Amino acid sequence: MNIGKDYADGRLTLYLEGELDHHSARPAMKAIEQAMEETLPRLCVLDMAGLSFMDSSGIALILKAHKLARAGGGEVRVEHPSRQVLRVMETSGIERIVPIAQEIGKE
């Protein structure tokens, strides 16, 4: 799992690539926490176009990022999930808490 980042004008975009499962979730969350603490974004976008697989550990990661952002007065949004990732998110009902872009990424 790799995470790229881009920050401009209060928007932190984190590009998640690879597989997000129970093995990669903890180091991924540490990287996300560090990036958010460094930039204190008003908006943190989790761009999942490069994510080929996600299990329920990804839901926990999204919720933790949401909680961290809210504590700093910001918000989190998910963009470009693949069909598989979108199915996991829809099954969990997380879209009631964290907005998910309608456009889906590559398979």
Tab-separated table of N, CA and C in Angstrom:
chain	number	residue	atom	x	y	z
A	1	MET	N	0.849	-1.176	0.000
A	1	MET	CA	0.000	0.000	0.000
A	1	MET	C	0.888	1.231	0.000
A	2	ASN	N	0.628	2.114	-0.934
A	2	ASN	CA	1.343	3.385	-1.014
A	2	ASN	C	0.347	4.526	-0.885
A	3	ILE	N	0.808	5.637	-0.314
A	3	ILE	CA	-0.037	6.820	-0.192
A	3	ILE	C	0.753	8.016	-0.686
A	4	GLY	N	0.250	8.638	-1.732
A	4	GLY	CA	0.825	9.893	-2.227
A	4	GLY	C	0.006	11.038	-1.664
A	5	LYS	N	0.575	12.237	-1.641
A	5	LYS	CA	-0.194	13.363	-1.111
A	5	LYS	C	0.064	14.630	-1.900
A	6	ASP	N	-0.931	15.486	-1.866
A	6	ASP	CA	-0.870	16.789	-2.513
A	6	ASP	C	-1.663	17.748	-1.639
A	7	TYR	N	-1.083	18.908	-1.349
A	7	TYR	CA	-1.764	19.884	-0.512
A	7	TYR	C	-1.742	21.249	-1.184
A	8	ALA	N	-2.913	21.864	-1.260
A	8	ALA	CA	-3.012	23.226	-1.792
A	8	ALA	C	-4.292	23.869	-1.281
A	9	ASP	N	-4.189	25.101	-0.856
A	9	ASP	CA	-5.354	25.906	-0.465
A	9	ASP	C	-6.290	25.209	0.522
A	10	GLY	N	-5.741	24.578	1.531
A	10	GLY	CA	-6.556	23.953	2.561
A	10	GLY	C	-7.111	22.587	2.199
A	11	ARG	N	-6.753	22.076	1.011
A	11	ARG	CA	-7.229	20.758	0.564
A	11	ARG	C	-6.058	19.787	0.502
A	12	LEU	N	-6.158	18.731	1.299
A	12	LEU	CA	-5.171	17.663	1.292
A	12	LEU	C	-5.764	16.488	0.531
A	13	THR	N	-5.105	16.087	-0.553
A	13	THR	CA	-5.549	14.915	-1.296
A	13	THR	C	-4.557	13.802	-1.043
A	14	LEU	N	-5.085	12.672	-0.589
A	14	LEU	CA	-4.264	11.497	-0.324
A	14	LEU	C	-4.634	10.434	-1.345
A	15	TYR	N	-3.645	9.976	-2.106
A	15	TYR	CA	-3.849	9.000	-3.165
A	15	TYR	C	-3.484	7.619	-2.627
A	16	LEU	N	-4.503	6.796	-2.392
A	16	LEU	CA	-4.282	5.452	-1.865
A	16	LEU	C	-4.115	4.481	-3.028
A	17	GLU	N	-3.032	3.710	-2.989
A	17	GLU	CA	-2.744	2.767	-4.061
A	17	GLU	C	-2.422	1.397	-3.487
A	18	GLY	N	-2.909	0.359	-4.152
A	18	GLY	CA	-2.635	-1.007	-3.726
A	18	GLY	C	-3.845	-1.624	-3.061
A	19	GLU	N	-3.608	-2.391	-2.010
A	19	GLU	CA	-4.674	-3.070	-1.280
A	19	GLU	C	-4.752	-2.545	0.146
A	20	LEU	N	-5.962	-2.257	0.572
A	20	LEU	CA	-6.194	-1.775	1.936
A	20	LEU	C	-6.912	-2.884	2.704
A	21	ASP	N	-6.126	-3.609	3.495
A	21	ASP	CA	-6.661	-4.708	4.296
A	21	ASP	C	-6.096	-4.607	5.704
A	22	HIS	N	-6.343	-5.620	6.523
A	22	HIS	CA	-5.907	-5.519	7.924
A	22	HIS	C	-4.390	-5.432	8.070
A	23	HIS	N	-3.630	-5.901	7.087
A	23	HIS	CA	-2.166	-5.804	7.163
A	23	HIS	C	-1.665	-4.396	6.867
A	24	SER	N	-2.356	-3.699	5.987
A	24	SER	CA	-1.882	-2.376	5.565
A	24	SER	C	-2.605	-1.226	6.256
A	25	ALA	N	-3.703	-1.480	6.934
A	25	ALA	CA	-4.516	-0.399	7.498
A	25	ALA	C	-3.786	0.421	8.562
A	26	ARG	N	-3.077	-0.239	9.467
A	26	ARG	CA	-2.413	0.498	10.552
A	26	ARG	C	-1.321	1.442	10.028
A	27	PRO	N	-0.382	0.975	9.176
A	27	PRO	CA	0.608	1.920	8.654
A	27	PRO	C	-0.019	2.999	7.763
A	28	ALA	N	-1.082	2.641	7.058
A	28	ALA	CA	-1.766	3.641	6.227
A	28	ALA	C	-2.373	4.730	7.103
A	29	MET	N	-2.995	4.345	8.211
A	29	MET	CA	-3.593	5.334	9.103
A	29	MET	C	-2.533	6.221	9.726
A	30	LYS	N	-1.388	5.654	10.064
A	30	LYS	CA	-0.300	6.482	10.610
A	30	LYS	C	0.144	7.521	9.584
A	31	ALA	N	0.251	7.125	8.320
A	31	ALA	CA	0.653	8.056	7.263
A	31	ALA	C	-0.408	9.143	7.065
A	32	ILE	N	-1.672	8.759	7.132
A	32	ILE	CA	-2.761	9.731	6.984
A	32	ILE	C	-2.772	10.699	8.155
A	33	GLU	N	-2.636	10.185	9.374
A	33	GLU	CA	-2.587	11.050	10.560
A	33	GLU	C	-1.446	12.050	10.458
A	34	GLN	N	-0.274	11.586	10.043
A	34	GLN	CA	0.880	12.468	9.926
A	34	GLN	C	0.624	13.564	8.899
A	35	ALA	N	0.096	13.196	7.744
A	35	ALA	CA	-0.175	14.183	6.703
A	35	ALA	C	-1.210	15.205	7.165
A	36	MET	N	-2.224	14.749	7.889
A	36	MET	CA	-3.264	15.665	8.368
A	36	MET	C	-2.729	16.580	9.468
A	37	GLU	N	-1.881	16.046	10.337
A	37	GLU	CA	-1.307	16.871	11.398
A	37	GLU	C	-0.342	17.916	10.842
A	38	GLU	N	0.358	17.574	9.769
A	38	GLU	CA	1.301	18.518	9.151
A	38	GLU	C	0.584	19.658	8.439
A	39	THR	N	-0.557	19.369	7.800
A	39	THR	CA	-1.213	20.358	6.951
A	39	THR	C	-2.457	20.993	7.559
A	40	LEU	N	-3.093	20.312	8.534
A	40	LEU	CA	-4.346	20.777	9.140
A	40	LEU	C	-5.347	21.227	8.066
A	41	PRO	N	-5.742	20.314	7.182
A	41	PRO	CA	-6.595	20.690	6.052
A	41	PRO	C	-8.042	20.977	6.451
A	42	ARG	N	-8.676	21.853	5.676
A	42	ARG	CA	-10.117	22.055	5.830
A	42	ARG	C	-10.854	20.887	5.181
A	43	LEU	N	-10.254	20.341	4.112
A	43	LEU	CA	-10.831	19.202	3.412
A	43	LEU	C	-9.738	18.170	3.157
A	44	CYS	N	-9.999	16.949	3.536
A	44	CYS	CA	-9.086	15.842	3.256
A	44	CYS	C	-9.805	14.888	2.302
A	45	VAL	N	-9.264	14.735	1.102
A	45	VAL	CA	-9.848	13.851	0.102
A	45	VAL	C	-9.053	12.557	0.070
A	46	LEU	N	-9.763	11.448	0.237
A	46	LEU	CA	-9.151	10.134	0.101
A	46	LEU	C	-9.448	9.666	-1.323
A	47	ASP	N	-8.470	9.821	-2.206
A	47	ASP	CA	-8.635	9.432	-3.604
A	47	ASP	C	-8.298	7.953	-3.726
A	48	MET	N	-9.297	7.147	-4.052
A	48	MET	CA	-9.137	5.696	-4.062
A	48	MET	C	-9.058	5.106	-5.467
A	49	ALA	N	-8.733	5.926	-6.452
A	49	ALA	CA	-8.644	5.436	-7.832
A	49	ALA	C	-7.598	4.336	-7.971
A	50	GLY	N	-6.533	4.391	-7.187
A	50	GLY	CA	-5.464	3.408	-7.274
A	50	GLY	C	-5.611	2.235	-6.326
A	51	LEU	N	-6.740	2.170	-5.632
A	51	LEU	CA	-6.965	1.097	-4.664
A	51	LEU	C	-7.635	-0.075	-5.370
A	52	SER	N	-6.940	-1.203	-5.416
A	52	SER	CA	-7.473	-2.376	-6.114
A	52	SER	C	-8.345	-3.253	-5.233
A	53	PHE	N	-8.203	-3.132	-3.904
A	53	PHE	CA	-8.978	-3.954	-2.977
A	53	PHE	C	-9.093	-3.236	-1.645
A	54	MET	N	-10.266	-3.378	-1.014
A	54	MET	CA	-10.454	-2.858	0.330
A	54	MET	C	-11.417	-3.781	1.068
A	55	ASP	N	-11.088	-4.073	2.332
A	55	ASP	CA	-12.018	-4.821	3.176
A	55	ASP	C	-12.516	-3.884	4.278
A	56	SER	N	-13.117	-4.447	5.302
A	56	SER	CA	-13.696	-3.628	6.368
A	56	SER	C	-12.656	-2.783	7.104
A	57	SER	N	-11.393	-3.154	7.009
A	57	SER	CA	-10.335	-2.331	7.618
A	57	SER	C	-10.306	-0.948	6.989
A	58	GLY	N	-10.666	-0.867	5.730
A	58	GLY	CA	-10.734	0.429	5.040
A	58	GLY	C	-11.834	1.305	5.594
A	59	ILE	N	-12.943	0.689	5.993
A	59	ILE	CA	-14.032	1.453	6.606
A	59	ILE	C	-13.547	2.060	7.922
A	60	ALA	N	-12.850	1.273	8.711
A	60	ALA	CA	-12.298	1.790	9.974
A	60	ALA	C	-11.334	2.938	9.708
A	61	LEU	N	-10.509	2.814	8.677
A	61	LEU	CA	-9.555	3.873	8.329
A	61	LEU	C	-10.297	5.157	7.946
A	62	ILE	N	-11.340	5.039	7.129
A	62	ILE	CA	-12.114	6.211	6.719
A	62	ILE	C	-12.746	6.879	7.934
A	63	LEU	N	-13.306	6.088	8.831
A	63	LEU	CA	-13.936	6.644	10.028
A	63	LEU	C	-12.922	7.334	10.942
A	64	LYS	N	-11.733	6.748	11.081
A	64	LYS	CA	-10.693	7.384	11.893
A	64	LYS	C	-10.240	8.696	11.268
A	65	ALA	N	-10.087	8.721	9.954
A	65	ALA	CA	-9.705	9.961	9.266
A	65	ALA	C	-10.802	11.012	9.447
A	66	HIS	N	-12.051	10.589	9.355
A	66	HIS	CA	-13.185	11.494	9.554
A	66	HIS	C	-13.151	12.104	10.962
A	67	LYS	N	-12.931	11.257	11.954
A	67	LYS	CA	-12.879	11.727	13.341
A	67	LYS	C	-11.730	12.715	13.547
A	68	LEU	N	-10.576	12.416	12.980
A	68	LEU	CA	-9.418	13.300	13.094
A	68	LEU	C	-9.688	14.641	12.417
A	69	ALA	N	-10.281	14.597	11.233
A	69	ALA	CA	-10.588	15.832	10.506
A	69	ALA	C	-11.593	16.686	11.274
A	70	ARG	N	-12.632	16.057	11.787
A	70	ARG	CA	-13.657	16.788	12.541
A	70	ARG	C	-13.062	17.453	13.777
A	71	ALA	N	-12.128	16.773	14.433
A	71	ALA	CA	-11.489	17.337	15.626
A	71	ALA	C	-10.736	18.620	15.286
A	72	GLY	N	-10.243	18.707	14.048
A	72	GLY	CA	-9.526	19.899	13.614
A	72	GLY	C	-10.389	20.886	12.850
A	73	GLY	N	-11.700	20.660	12.834
A	73	GLY	CA	-12.609	21.577	12.149
A	73	GLY	C	-12.716	21.334	10.650
A	74	GLY	N	-12.254	20.182	10.185
A	74	GLY	CA	-12.297	19.892	8.758
A	74	GLY	C	-13.255	18.767	8.434
A	75	GLU	N	-13.157	18.294	7.205
A	75	GLU	CA	-14.001	17.187	6.776
A	75	GLU	C	-13.229	16.259	5.847
A	76	VAL	N	-13.758	15.066	5.672
A	76	VAL	CA	-13.161	14.052	4.804
A	76	VAL	C	-14.163	13.705	3.717
A	77	ARG	N	-13.636	13.448	2.519
A	77	ARG	CA	-14.456	12.992	1.402
A	77	ARG	C	-13.703	11.888	0.675
A	78	VAL	N	-14.433	10.898	0.153
A	78	VAL	CA	-13.849	9.814	-0.630
A	78	VAL	C	-14.144	10.068	-2.101
A	79	GLU	N	-13.140	9.893	-2.945
A	79	GLU	CA	-13.319	10.071	-4.382
A	79	GLU	C	-12.761	8.880	-5.143
A	80	HIS	N	-13.351	8.608	-6.294
A	80	HIS	CA	-12.886	7.630	-7.286
A	80	HIS	C	-12.733	6.200	-6.790
A	81	PRO	N	-13.694	5.686	-6.015
A	81	PRO	CA	-13.569	4.285	-5.599
A	81	PRO	C	-13.840	3.337	-6.770
A	82	SER	N	-13.163	2.211	-6.786
A	82	SER	CA	-13.465	1.173	-7.776
A	82	SER	C	-14.817	0.552	-7.409
A	83	ARG	N	-15.341	-0.281	-8.272
A	83	ARG	CA	-16.627	-0.926	-7.986
A	83	ARG	C	-16.546	-1.775	-6.708
A	84	GLN	N	-15.454	-2.513	-6.544
A	84	GLN	CA	-15.306	-3.365	-5.364
A	84	GLN	C	-15.263	-2.523	-4.100
A	85	VAL	N	-14.493	-1.454	-4.118
A	85	VAL	CA	-14.368	-0.569	-2.955
A	85	VAL	C	-15.714	0.104	-2.671
A	86	LEU	N	-16.397	0.528	-3.711
A	86	LEU	CA	-17.699	1.168	-3.542
A	86	LEU	C	-18.711	0.197	-2.927
A	87	ARG	N	-18.684	-1.061	-3.333
A	87	ARG	CA	-19.596	-2.064	-2.752
A	87	ARG	C	-19.344	-2.220	-1.253
A	88	VAL	N	-18.077	-2.262	-0.859
A	88	VAL	CA	-17.754	-2.383	0.574
A	88	VAL	C	-18.289	-1.169	1.332
A	89	MET	N	-18.102	0.012	0.768
A	89	MET	CA	-18.568	1.227	1.436
A	89	MET	C	-20.092	1.278	1.495
A	90	GLU	N	-20.758	0.908	0.412
A	90	GLU	CA	-22.221	0.916	0.402
A	90	GLU	C	-22.785	-0.086	1.403
A	91	THR	N	-22.171	-1.256	1.502
A	91	THR	CA	-22.619	-2.274	2.447
A	91	THR	C	-22.527	-1.774	3.885
A	92	SER	N	-21.499	-0.986	4.163
A	92	SER	CA	-21.294	-0.481	5.527
A	92	SER	C	-22.211	0.690	5.865
A	93	GLY	N	-22.722	1.385	4.839
A	93	GLY	CA	-23.537	2.574	5.080
A	93	GLY	C	-22.726	3.804	5.407
A	94	ILE	N	-21.434	3.767	5.141
A	94	ILE	CA	-20.559	4.883	5.517
A	94	ILE	C	-20.895	6.186	4.791
A	95	GLU	N	-21.604	6.088	3.666
A	95	GLU	CA	-21.942	7.306	2.919
A	95	GLU	C	-22.861	8.224	3.721
A	96	ARG	N	-23.464	7.719	4.786
A	96	ARG	CA	-24.280	8.568	5.662
A	96	ARG	C	-23.400	9.473	6.527
A	97	ILE	N	-22.122	9.126	6.633
A	97	ILE	CA	-21.192	9.879	7.480
A	97	ILE	C	-20.175	10.646	6.639
A	98	VAL	N	-19.617	9.965	5.636
A	98	VAL	CA	-18.557	10.538	4.798
A	98	VAL	C	-19.036	10.572	3.347
A	99	PRO	N	-19.025	11.754	2.715
A	99	PRO	CA	-19.453	11.829	1.321
A	99	PRO	C	-18.542	11.010	0.399
A	100	ILE	N	-19.172	10.354	-0.580
A	100	ILE	CA	-18.452	9.567	-1.574
A	100	ILE	C	-18.797	10.123	-2.937
A	101	ALA	N	-17.768	10.442	-3.738
A	101	ALA	CA	-17.995	10.956	-5.083
A	101	ALA	C	-18.753	9.924	-5.900
A	102	GLN	N	-19.673	10.361	-6.731
A	102	GLN	CA	-20.469	9.457	-7.547
A	102	GLN	C	-19.658	8.768	-8.634
A	103	GLU	N	-18.684	9.480	-9.165
A	103	GLU	CA	-17.849	8.902	-10.221
A	103	GLU	C	-16.978	7.811	-9.624
A	104	ILE	N	-16.957	6.644	-10.258
A	104	ILE	CA	-16.106	5.572	-9.759
A	104	ILE	C	-14.845	5.488	-10.580
A	105	GLY	N	-13.813	4.974	-9.968
A	105	GLY	CA	-12.510	4.854	-10.632
A	105	GLY	C	-12.432	3.623	-11.515
A	106	LYS	N	-11.228	3.331	-11.969
A	106	LYS	CA	-10.971	2.177	-12.822
A	106	LYS	C	-11.155	0.887	-12.043
A	107	GLU	N	-11.445	-0.165	-12.784
A	107	GLU	CA	-11.587	-1.489	-12.167
A	107	GLU	C	-10.244	-1.885	-11.712
